[in-house]
């Protein structure tokens, strides 16, 4: 039944959004991390999404057109500048007395979190509706 | 679909198939709401159903020899691209609200086709049992 493909598609969407939520959590948790070198400072992680054609259980290539899932291509790191703080008393401070904080922008992360959770909900709703339609189809003729 | 099914349930078996395809496309749009560069797609349902069933103004093409491309199967899979209402920076044309509305409407249509088939089955059962069953 072709409705089954929706579970794969919505499932891939949920997986992608939950990974996005994961990176947000890790970014927020590390917002105040410091390092002794600019290279060692925590940089905000951002997932990269791509559409992927799903040809599940169909030999015809034209059929693959309709179901398009989401693929996480990888996680990139933000290239924004890290902030240097003058904290000579910090045990992590370098020779000049600076420590290097993360380049996480908490507002960006919160916005990302809300978007990810809404998108996740959309996929769950699509799955729920599909499940109900499938159950109704099973009751056909009763 | 077999011709027996077609004779019993008319257009609704084909319609059901189309609603399924369309819900698949809409679910893909919803899943890719945050994918950069993804273009939202949809089925031109009226056109697809007309060419699949031959109820349009044109006569449907048929297969005369084995190995030819099935025009009805092709028509069912023809997808169009949605015109975006608001352009976005990353080239994504999914409008989640529009997709959700379409998905909901699509589900109702699907259920309507199911009810029509169920009603037909009930009618046949009544005819077979003479209203006793």
PDB file of C-alpha atoms in Angstrom:
ATOM      1  CA  UNK A   1       0.000   0.000   0.000  1.00  0.00           C
ATOM      2  CA  UNK A   2       1.427   3.363  -0.929  1.00  0.00           C
ATOM      3  CA  UNK A   3       0.316   4.984   2.349  1.00  0.00           C
ATOM      4  CA  UNK A   4       3.139   3.078   4.033  1.00  0.00           C
ATOM      5  CA  UNK A   5       5.671   5.321   2.321  1.00  0.00           C
ATOM      6  CA  UNK A   6       4.361   8.272   4.305  1.00  0.00           C
ATOM      7  CA  UNK A   7       5.628   6.634   7.478  1.00  0.00           C
ATOM      8  CA  UNK A   8       9.106   6.481   5.987  1.00  0.00           C
ATOM      9  CA  UNK A   9       8.967  10.070   4.773  1.00  0.00           C
ATOM     10  CA  UNK A  10       7.505  11.528   7.980  1.00  0.00           C
ATOM     11  CA  UNK A  11       9.869   9.334   9.996  1.00  0.00           C
ATOM     12  CA  UNK A  12      12.885  10.719   8.162  1.00  0.00           C
ATOM     13  CA  UNK A  13      11.572  14.222   8.827  1.00  0.00           C
ATOM     14  CA  UNK A  14      11.206  13.454  12.536  1.00  0.00           C
ATOM     15  CA  UNK A  15      14.705  11.981  12.680  1.00  0.00           C
ATOM     16  CA  UNK A  16      16.144  15.088  11.009  1.00  0.00           C
ATOM     17  CA  UNK A  17      14.294  17.456  13.333  1.00  0.00           C
ATOM     18  CA  UNK A  18      15.279  15.515  16.437  1.00  0.00           C
ATOM     19  CA  UNK A  19      18.906  15.704  15.329  1.00  0.00           C
ATOM     20  CA  UNK A  20      18.467  19.441  14.943  1.00  0.00           C
ATOM     21  CA  UNK A  21      17.016  19.567  18.458  1.00  0.00           C
ATOM     22  CA  UNK A  22      20.041  17.602  19.653  1.00  0.00           C
ATOM     23  CA  UNK A  23      22.487  20.090  18.182  1.00  0.00           C
ATOM     24  CA  UNK A  24      20.496  22.949  19.744  1.00  0.00           C
ATOM     25  CA  UNK A  25      20.728  21.247  23.145  1.00  0.00           C
ATOM     26  CA  UNK A  26      24.461  20.736  22.782  1.00  0.00           C
ATOM     27  CA  UNK A  27      24.943  24.345  21.619  1.00  0.00           C
ATOM     28  CA  UNK A  28      22.931  25.760  24.526  1.00  0.00           C
ATOM     29  CA  UNK A  29      24.714  23.528  27.009  1.00  0.00           C
ATOM     30  CA  UNK A  30      28.095  24.729  25.736  1.00  0.00           C
ATOM     31  CA  UNK A  31      27.142  28.399  25.419  1.00  0.00           C
ATOM     32  CA  UNK A  32      29.366  29.278  28.377  1.00  0.00           C
ATOM     33  CA  UNK A  33      32.224  26.861  27.720  1.00  0.00           C
ATOM     34  CA  UNK A  34      35.630  28.483  27.607  1.00  0.00           C
ATOM     35  CA  UNK A  35      38.952  27.426  26.167  1.00  0.00           C
ATOM     36  CA  UNK A  36      42.545  28.618  26.381  1.00  0.00           C
ATOM     37  CA  UNK A  37      42.916  28.886  22.593  1.00  0.00           C
ATOM     38  CA  UNK A  38      40.640  30.305  19.868  1.00  0.00           C
ATOM     39  CA  UNK A  39      40.867  26.990  17.973  1.00  0.00           C
ATOM     40  CA  UNK A  40      39.764  24.999  21.001  1.00  0.00           C
ATOM     41  CA  UNK A  41      36.698  27.161  21.655  1.00  0.00           C
ATOM     42  CA  UNK A  42      33.293  25.571  21.174  1.00  0.00           C
ATOM     43  CA  UNK A  43      31.665  26.446  17.857  1.00  0.00           C
ATOM     44  CA  UNK A  44      27.904  26.208  17.290  1.00  0.00           C
ATOM     45  CA  UNK A  45      26.909  23.055  15.416  1.00  0.00           C
ATOM     46  CA  UNK A  46      24.391  23.271  12.586  1.00  0.00           C
ATOM     47  CA  UNK A  47      22.833  20.286  10.791  1.00  0.00           C
ATOM     48  CA  UNK A  48      22.649  20.311   6.993  1.00  0.00           C
ATOM     49  CA  UNK A  49      19.454  18.918   5.504  1.00  0.00           C
ATOM     50  CA  UNK A  50      18.915  17.571   1.996  1.00  0.00           C
ATOM     51  CA  UNK A  51      15.921  16.058   0.251  1.00  0.00           C
ATOM     52  CA  UNK A  52      16.290  12.389  -0.651  1.00  0.00           C
ATOM     53  CA  UNK A  53      14.191  10.488  -3.154  1.00  0.00           C
ATOM     54  CA  UNK A  54      12.757   7.306  -1.755  1.00  0.00           C
ATOM     55  CA  UNK A  55      12.093   4.526  -4.209  1.00  0.00           C
ATOM     56  CA  UNK A  56      10.633   2.082  -1.725  1.00  0.00           C
ATOM     57  CA  UNK A  57       9.147  -1.041  -3.198  1.00  0.00           C
ATOM     58  CA  UNK A  58       8.728   0.363  -6.692  1.00  0.00           C
ATOM     59  CA  UNK A  59      10.608  -0.582  -9.805  1.00  0.00           C
ATOM     60  CA  UNK A  60       9.388   2.383 -11.851  1.00  0.00           C
ATOM     61  CA  UNK A  61      11.583   5.442 -11.610  1.00  0.00           C
ATOM     62  CA  UNK A  62       8.638   7.789 -12.130  1.00  0.00           C
ATOM     63  CA  UNK A  63       7.074   6.432  -8.946  1.00  0.00           C
ATOM     64  CA  UNK A  64      10.052   7.575  -6.905  1.00  0.00           C
ATOM     65  CA  UNK A  65       9.044  11.152  -7.687  1.00  0.00           C
ATOM     66  CA  UNK A  66       6.268  11.304  -5.151  1.00  0.00           C
ATOM     67  CA  UNK A  67       7.848  10.290  -1.829  1.00  0.00           C
ATOM     68  CA  UNK A  68      10.723  12.521  -0.818  1.00  0.00           C
ATOM     69  CA  UNK A  69      12.317  12.060   2.590  1.00  0.00           C
ATOM     70  CA  UNK A  70      14.850  14.145   4.461  1.00  0.00           C
ATOM     71  CA  UNK A  71      18.482  13.238   4.816  1.00  0.00           C
ATOM     72  CA  UNK A  72      20.964  14.776   7.223  1.00  0.00           C
ATOM     73  CA  UNK A  73      23.998  15.475   5.068  1.00  0.00           C
ATOM     74  CA  UNK A  74      26.168  16.239   8.067  1.00  0.00           C
ATOM     75  CA  UNK A  75      26.739  18.633  10.914  1.00  0.00           C
ATOM     76  CA  UNK A  76      28.697  21.785  10.154  1.00  0.00           C
ATOM     77  CA  UNK A  77      30.279  24.182  12.625  1.00  0.00           C
ATOM     78  CA  UNK A  78      29.535  27.879  12.647  1.00  0.00           C
ATOM     79  CA  UNK A  79      32.439  29.942  11.345  1.00  0.00           C
ATOM     80  CA  UNK A  80      31.478  33.058  13.304  1.00  0.00           C
ATOM     81  CA  UNK A  81      34.207  34.642  15.435  1.00  0.00           C
ATOM     82  CA  UNK A  82      34.663  33.369  18.978  1.00  0.00           C
ATOM     83  CA  UNK A  83      34.622  35.912  21.752  1.00  0.00           C
ATOM     84  CA  UNK A  84      37.739  36.629  23.785  1.00  0.00           C
ATOM     85  CA  UNK A  85      37.271  37.590  27.424  1.00  0.00           C
ATOM     86  CA  UNK A  86      39.987  39.121  29.575  1.00  0.00           C
ATOM     87  CA  UNK A  87      40.062  36.919  32.668  1.00  0.00           C
ATOM     88  CA  UNK A  88      43.585  36.726  34.015  1.00  0.00           C
ATOM     89  CA  UNK A  89      42.394  34.876  37.107  1.00  0.00           C
ATOM     90  CA  UNK A  90      40.903  32.023  35.073  1.00  0.00           C
ATOM     91  CA  UNK A  91      43.056  28.875  35.202  1.00  0.00           C
ATOM     92  CA  UNK A  92      42.259  28.349  31.490  1.00  0.00           C
ATOM     93  CA  UNK A  93      43.593  31.778  30.486  1.00  0.00           C
ATOM     94  CA  UNK A  94      46.456  31.982  28.002  1.00  0.00           C
ATOM     95  CA  UNK A  95      49.712  33.950  28.512  1.00  0.00           C
ATOM     96  CA  UNK A  96      47.999  37.269  27.741  1.00  0.00           C
ATOM     97  CA  UNK A  97      45.188  36.580  30.221  1.00  0.00           C
ATOM     98  CA  UNK A  98      42.424  35.878  27.707  1.00  0.00           C
ATOM     99  CA  UNK A  99      39.975  32.976  27.615  1.00  0.00           C
ATOM    100  CA  UNK A 100      37.964  32.174  24.494  1.00  0.00           C
ATOM    101  CA  UNK A 101      34.230  31.592  24.796  1.00  0.00           C
ATOM    102  CA  UNK A 102      31.912  29.835  22.357  1.00  0.00           C
ATOM    103  CA  UNK A 103      30.289  31.522  19.354  1.00  0.00           C
ATOM    104  CA  UNK A 104      26.827  30.206  20.294  1.00  0.00           C
ATOM    105  CA  UNK A 105      24.035  32.750  19.923  1.00  0.00           C
ATOM    106  CA  UNK A 106      21.374  31.664  22.449  1.00  0.00           C
ATOM    107  CA  UNK A 107      18.619  33.562  20.625  1.00  0.00           C
ATOM    108  CA  UNK A 108      19.401  31.772  17.356  1.00  0.00           C
ATOM    109  CA  UNK A 109      19.343  28.495  19.214  1.00  0.00           C
ATOM    110  CA  UNK A 110      15.995  29.170  20.883  1.00  0.00           C
ATOM    111  CA  UNK A 111      14.450  30.105  17.532  1.00  0.00           C
ATOM    112  CA  UNK A 112      15.911  26.941  16.029  1.00  0.00           C
ATOM    113  CA  UNK A 113      14.493  24.903  18.888  1.00  0.00           C
ATOM    114  CA  UNK A 114      10.967  26.243  18.393  1.00  0.00           C
ATOM    115  CA  UNK A 115      11.118  25.697  14.612  1.00  0.00           C
ATOM    116  CA  UNK A 116      12.441  22.170  15.032  1.00  0.00           C
ATOM    117  CA  UNK A 117       9.752  21.214  17.525  1.00  0.00           C
ATOM    118  CA  UNK A 118       6.981  22.636  15.313  1.00  0.00           C
ATOM    119  CA  UNK A 119       8.297  20.761  12.277  1.00  0.00           C
ATOM    120  CA  UNK A 120       8.520  17.604  14.366  1.00  0.00           C
ATOM    121  CA  UNK A 121       4.895  18.047  15.402  1.00  0.00           C
ATOM    122  CA  UNK A 122       3.857  18.515  11.772  1.00  0.00           C
ATOM    123  CA  UNK A 123       5.426  15.193  10.871  1.00  0.00           C
ATOM    124  CA  UNK A 124       3.778  13.469  13.841  1.00  0.00           C
ATOM    125  CA  UNK A 125       0.399  14.844  12.770  1.00  0.00           C
ATOM    126  CA  UNK A 126       0.935  13.630   9.195  1.00  0.00           C
ATOM    127  CA  UNK A 127       1.751  10.192  10.583  1.00  0.00           C
ATOM    128  CA  UNK A 128      -1.308  10.165  12.857  1.00  0.00           C
ATOM    129  CA  UNK A 129      -3.649  11.151  10.035  1.00  0.00           C
ATOM    130  CA  UNK A 130      -2.155   8.502   7.782  1.00  0.00           C
ATOM    131  CA  UNK A 131      -2.533   5.860  10.472  1.00  0.00           C
ATOM    132  CA  UNK A 132      -6.205   6.721  10.883  1.00  0.00           C
ATOM    133  CA  UNK A 133      -6.764   6.606   7.123  1.00  0.00           C
ATOM    134  CA  UNK A 134      -5.091   3.212   6.943  1.00  0.00           C
ATOM    135  CA  UNK A 135      -7.225   1.847   9.772  1.00  0.00           C
ATOM    136  CA  UNK A 136     -10.335   3.174   8.031  1.00  0.00           C
ATOM    137  CA  UNK A 137      -9.221   1.458   4.819  1.00  0.00           C
ATOM    138  CA  UNK A 138      -8.915  -1.811   6.712  1.00  0.00           C
ATOM    139  CA  UNK A 139     -12.541  -1.406   7.826  1.00  0.00           C
ATOM    140  CA  UNK A 140     -13.662  -1.001   4.204  1.00  0.00           C
ATOM    141  CA  UNK A 141     -17.024  -2.627   3.563  1.00  0.00           C
ATOM    142  CA  UNK A 142     -17.936  -3.188   7.206  1.00  0.00           C
TER     143      UNK A 142
ATOM    144  CA  UNK B   1      -7.311  -1.854 -10.998  1.00  0.00           C
ATOM    145  CA  UNK B   2      -9.184  -4.731 -12.481  1.00  0.00           C
ATOM    146  CA  UNK B   3     -12.213  -4.163 -14.632  1.00  0.00           C
ATOM    147  CA  UNK B   4     -14.407  -5.970 -12.092  1.00  0.00           C
ATOM    148  CA  UNK B   5     -13.490  -3.396  -9.475  1.00  0.00           C
ATOM    149  CA  UNK B   6     -14.069  -0.582 -11.941  1.00  0.00           C
ATOM    150  CA  UNK B   7     -17.540  -1.822 -12.801  1.00  0.00           C
ATOM    151  CA  UNK B   8     -18.511  -2.183  -9.161  1.00  0.00           C
ATOM    152  CA  UNK B   9     -17.060   0.954  -7.650  1.00  0.00           C
ATOM    153  CA  UNK B  10     -16.632   3.232 -10.642  1.00  0.00           C
ATOM    154  CA  UNK B  11     -14.219   6.089 -10.291  1.00  0.00           C
ATOM    155  CA  UNK B  12     -13.663   5.676  -6.585  1.00  0.00           C
ATOM    156  CA  UNK B  13     -10.995   2.983  -6.719  1.00  0.00           C
ATOM    157  CA  UNK B  14      -8.919   5.207  -8.992  1.00  0.00           C
ATOM    158  CA  UNK B  15      -9.712   8.242  -6.869  1.00  0.00           C
ATOM    159  CA  UNK B  16      -8.546   6.390  -3.754  1.00  0.00           C
ATOM    160  CA  UNK B  17      -5.267   5.588  -5.440  1.00  0.00           C
ATOM    161  CA  UNK B  18      -4.813   9.241  -6.360  1.00  0.00           C
ATOM    162  CA  UNK B  19      -5.597  10.512  -2.852  1.00  0.00           C
ATOM    163  CA  UNK B  20      -2.981   8.110  -1.533  1.00  0.00           C
ATOM    164  CA  UNK B  21      -0.379   9.415  -3.966  1.00  0.00           C
ATOM    165  CA  UNK B  22      -1.246  12.974  -3.125  1.00  0.00           C
ATOM    166  CA  UNK B  23      -1.003  12.447   0.630  1.00  0.00           C
ATOM    167  CA  UNK B  24       2.431  10.994  -0.004  1.00  0.00           C
ATOM    168  CA  UNK B  25       3.505  14.125  -1.894  1.00  0.00           C
ATOM    169  CA  UNK B  26       2.076  16.432   0.776  1.00  0.00           C
ATOM    170  CA  UNK B  27       3.766  14.447   3.550  1.00  0.00           C
ATOM    171  CA  UNK B  28       7.040  14.848   1.647  1.00  0.00           C
ATOM    172  CA  UNK B  29       6.483  18.606   1.505  1.00  0.00           C
ATOM    173  CA  UNK B  30       5.840  18.742   5.255  1.00  0.00           C
ATOM    174  CA  UNK B  31       8.885  16.607   6.020  1.00  0.00           C
ATOM    175  CA  UNK B  32      11.099  18.853   3.874  1.00  0.00           C
ATOM    176  CA  UNK B  33       9.797  22.122   5.337  1.00  0.00           C
ATOM    177  CA  UNK B  34      13.325  22.991   6.532  1.00  0.00           C
ATOM    178  CA  UNK B  35      15.365  21.530   3.670  1.00  0.00           C
ATOM    179  CA  UNK B  36      17.218  24.280   1.767  1.00  0.00           C
ATOM    180  CA  UNK B  37      16.322  24.436  -1.919  1.00  0.00           C
ATOM    181  CA  UNK B  38      13.429  21.975  -1.699  1.00  0.00           C
ATOM    182  CA  UNK B  39      10.570  22.791  -4.061  1.00  0.00           C
ATOM    183  CA  UNK B  40       7.065  21.975  -2.853  1.00  0.00           C
ATOM    184  CA  UNK B  41       5.093  19.741  -5.205  1.00  0.00           C
ATOM    185  CA  UNK B  42       1.509  18.676  -5.663  1.00  0.00           C
ATOM    186  CA  UNK B  43      -0.666  16.478  -7.845  1.00  0.00           C
ATOM    187  CA  UNK B  44      -2.992  18.169 -10.309  1.00  0.00           C
ATOM    188  CA  UNK B  45      -5.757  15.883  -9.146  1.00  0.00           C
ATOM    189  CA  UNK B  46      -8.462  16.847 -11.624  1.00  0.00           C
ATOM    190  CA  UNK B  47      -6.165  16.508 -14.611  1.00  0.00           C
ATOM    191  CA  UNK B  48      -4.632  13.270 -13.372  1.00  0.00           C
ATOM    192  CA  UNK B  49      -7.965  11.635 -12.675  1.00  0.00           C
ATOM    193  CA  UNK B  50      -9.395  12.792 -15.987  1.00  0.00           C
ATOM    194  CA  UNK B  51      -6.527  11.356 -17.968  1.00  0.00           C
ATOM    195  CA  UNK B  52      -6.450   8.181 -15.883  1.00  0.00           C
ATOM    196  CA  UNK B  53     -10.133   7.469 -16.349  1.00  0.00           C
ATOM    197  CA  UNK B  54     -10.657   9.068 -19.740  1.00  0.00           C
ATOM    198  CA  UNK B  55     -13.472  11.287 -18.504  1.00  0.00           C
ATOM    199  CA  UNK B  56     -11.789  14.415 -19.808  1.00  0.00           C
ATOM    200  CA  UNK B  57     -12.413  15.974 -23.194  1.00  0.00           C
ATOM    201  CA  UNK B  58      -9.633  13.906 -24.727  1.00  0.00           C
ATOM    202  CA  UNK B  59      -9.870  10.203 -25.369  1.00  0.00           C
ATOM    203  CA  UNK B  60      -7.473   8.210 -23.184  1.00  0.00           C
ATOM    204  CA  UNK B  61      -4.485   6.523 -24.783  1.00  0.00           C
ATOM    205  CA  UNK B  62      -4.392   2.765 -24.415  1.00  0.00           C
ATOM    206  CA  UNK B  63      -1.713   0.118 -24.655  1.00  0.00           C
ATOM    207  CA  UNK B  64      -1.948  -1.849 -27.885  1.00  0.00           C
ATOM    208  CA  UNK B  65       1.219  -3.849 -27.491  1.00  0.00           C
ATOM    209  CA  UNK B  66       3.123  -5.206 -24.576  1.00  0.00           C
ATOM    210  CA  UNK B  67       6.105  -3.099 -23.622  1.00  0.00           C
ATOM    211  CA  UNK B  68       4.464   0.223 -24.382  1.00  0.00           C
ATOM    212  CA  UNK B  69       4.415   2.926 -21.744  1.00  0.00           C
ATOM    213  CA  UNK B  70       1.183   2.922 -19.751  1.00  0.00           C
ATOM    214  CA  UNK B  71      -0.229   6.466 -20.194  1.00  0.00           C
ATOM    215  CA  UNK B  72      -2.638   6.055 -17.289  1.00  0.00           C
ATOM    216  CA  UNK B  73       0.120   5.120 -14.867  1.00  0.00           C
ATOM    217  CA  UNK B  74       2.172   8.025 -16.202  1.00  0.00           C
ATOM    218  CA  UNK B  75      -0.629  10.511 -15.733  1.00  0.00           C
ATOM    219  CA  UNK B  76      -1.069   9.495 -12.119  1.00  0.00           C
ATOM    220  CA  UNK B  77       2.534  10.320 -11.377  1.00  0.00           C
ATOM    221  CA  UNK B  78       2.696  13.717 -13.009  1.00  0.00           C
ATOM    222  CA  UNK B  79       3.630  16.249 -10.350  1.00  0.00           C
ATOM    223  CA  UNK B  80       3.506  20.010 -10.539  1.00  0.00           C
ATOM    224  CA  UNK B  81       5.507  22.558  -8.570  1.00  0.00           C
ATOM    225  CA  UNK B  82       3.760  24.893  -6.196  1.00  0.00           C
ATOM    226  CA  UNK B  83       3.992  28.651  -6.745  1.00  0.00           C
ATOM    227  CA  UNK B  84       5.375  30.073  -3.493  1.00  0.00           C
ATOM    228  CA  UNK B  85       3.391  32.813  -1.780  1.00  0.00           C
ATOM    229  CA  UNK B  86       6.412  34.060   0.130  1.00  0.00           C
ATOM    230  CA  UNK B  87       9.898  33.552  -1.247  1.00  0.00           C
ATOM    231  CA  UNK B  88      12.428  32.363   1.311  1.00  0.00           C
ATOM    232  CA  UNK B  89      16.182  32.953   1.536  1.00  0.00           C
ATOM    233  CA  UNK B  90      17.203  29.307   1.167  1.00  0.00           C
ATOM    234  CA  UNK B  91      15.050  28.599  -1.913  1.00  0.00           C
ATOM    235  CA  UNK B  92      12.586  26.396  -0.053  1.00  0.00           C
ATOM    236  CA  UNK B  93       9.017  26.849  -1.325  1.00  0.00           C
ATOM    237  CA  UNK B  94       7.150  24.879   1.352  1.00  0.00           C
ATOM    238  CA  UNK B  95       4.437  26.860   3.110  1.00  0.00           C
ATOM    239  CA  UNK B  96       3.656  24.657   6.100  1.00  0.00           C
ATOM    240  CA  UNK B  97       0.168  26.103   6.614  1.00  0.00           C
ATOM    241  CA  UNK B  98      -0.808  25.488   2.999  1.00  0.00           C
ATOM    242  CA  UNK B  99       0.558  21.952   3.116  1.00  0.00           C
ATOM    243  CA  UNK B 100      -1.243  21.202   6.366  1.00  0.00           C
ATOM    244  CA  UNK B 101      -4.536  22.489   5.003  1.00  0.00           C
ATOM    245  CA  UNK B 102      -4.097  20.429   1.846  1.00  0.00           C
ATOM    246  CA  UNK B 103      -3.134  17.364   3.829  1.00  0.00           C
ATOM    247  CA  UNK B 104      -6.224  17.658   6.016  1.00  0.00           C
ATOM    248  CA  UNK B 105      -8.503  18.216   3.016  1.00  0.00           C
ATOM    249  CA  UNK B 106      -6.863  15.311   1.229  1.00  0.00           C
ATOM    250  CA  UNK B 107      -7.605  13.036   4.189  1.00  0.00           C
ATOM    251  CA  UNK B 108     -11.266  14.033   4.157  1.00  0.00           C
ATOM    252  CA  UNK B 109     -11.487  13.381   0.423  1.00  0.00           C
ATOM    253  CA  UNK B 110      -9.893   9.997   0.939  1.00  0.00           C
ATOM    254  CA  UNK B 111     -12.479   9.155   3.581  1.00  0.00           C
ATOM    255  CA  UNK B 112     -15.242  10.323   1.266  1.00  0.00           C
ATOM    256  CA  UNK B 113     -14.066   7.942  -1.452  1.00  0.00           C
ATOM    257  CA  UNK B 114     -13.901   5.174   1.151  1.00  0.00           C
ATOM    258  CA  UNK B 115     -17.488   5.897   2.226  1.00  0.00           C
ATOM    259  CA  UNK B 116     -18.687   5.754  -1.370  1.00  0.00           C
ATOM    260  CA  UNK B 117     -17.108   2.328  -1.802  1.00  0.00           C
ATOM    261  CA  UNK B 118     -18.537   1.151   1.517  1.00  0.00           C
ATOM    262  CA  UNK B 119     -21.994   2.351   0.490  1.00  0.00           C
ATOM    263  CA  UNK B 120     -21.674   0.471  -2.775  1.00  0.00           C
ATOM    264  CA  UNK B 121     -20.724  -2.698  -0.899  1.00  0.00           C
ATOM    265  CA  UNK B 122     -23.734  -2.296   1.381  1.00  0.00           C
ATOM    266  CA  UNK B 123     -25.982  -1.829  -1.619  1.00  0.00           C
ATOM    267  CA  UNK B 124     -24.631  -4.968  -3.271  1.00  0.00           C
ATOM    268  CA  UNK B 125     -25.026  -6.906  -0.049  1.00  0.00           C
ATOM    269  CA  UNK B 126     -28.627  -5.765   0.195  1.00  0.00           C
ATOM    270  CA  UNK B 127     -29.220  -6.837  -3.400  1.00  0.00           C
ATOM    271  CA  UNK B 128     -27.643 -10.252  -2.782  1.00  0.00           C
ATOM    272  CA  UNK B 129     -29.450 -11.027   0.446  1.00  0.00           C
ATOM    273  CA  UNK B 130     -32.698  -9.320  -0.512  1.00  0.00           C
ATOM    274  CA  UNK B 131     -32.497  -7.106   2.546  1.00  0.00           C
ATOM    275  CA  UNK B 132     -32.384 -10.096   4.908  1.00  0.00           C
ATOM    276  CA  UNK B 133     -28.692  -9.893   5.863  1.00  0.00           C
TER     277      UNK B 133
END
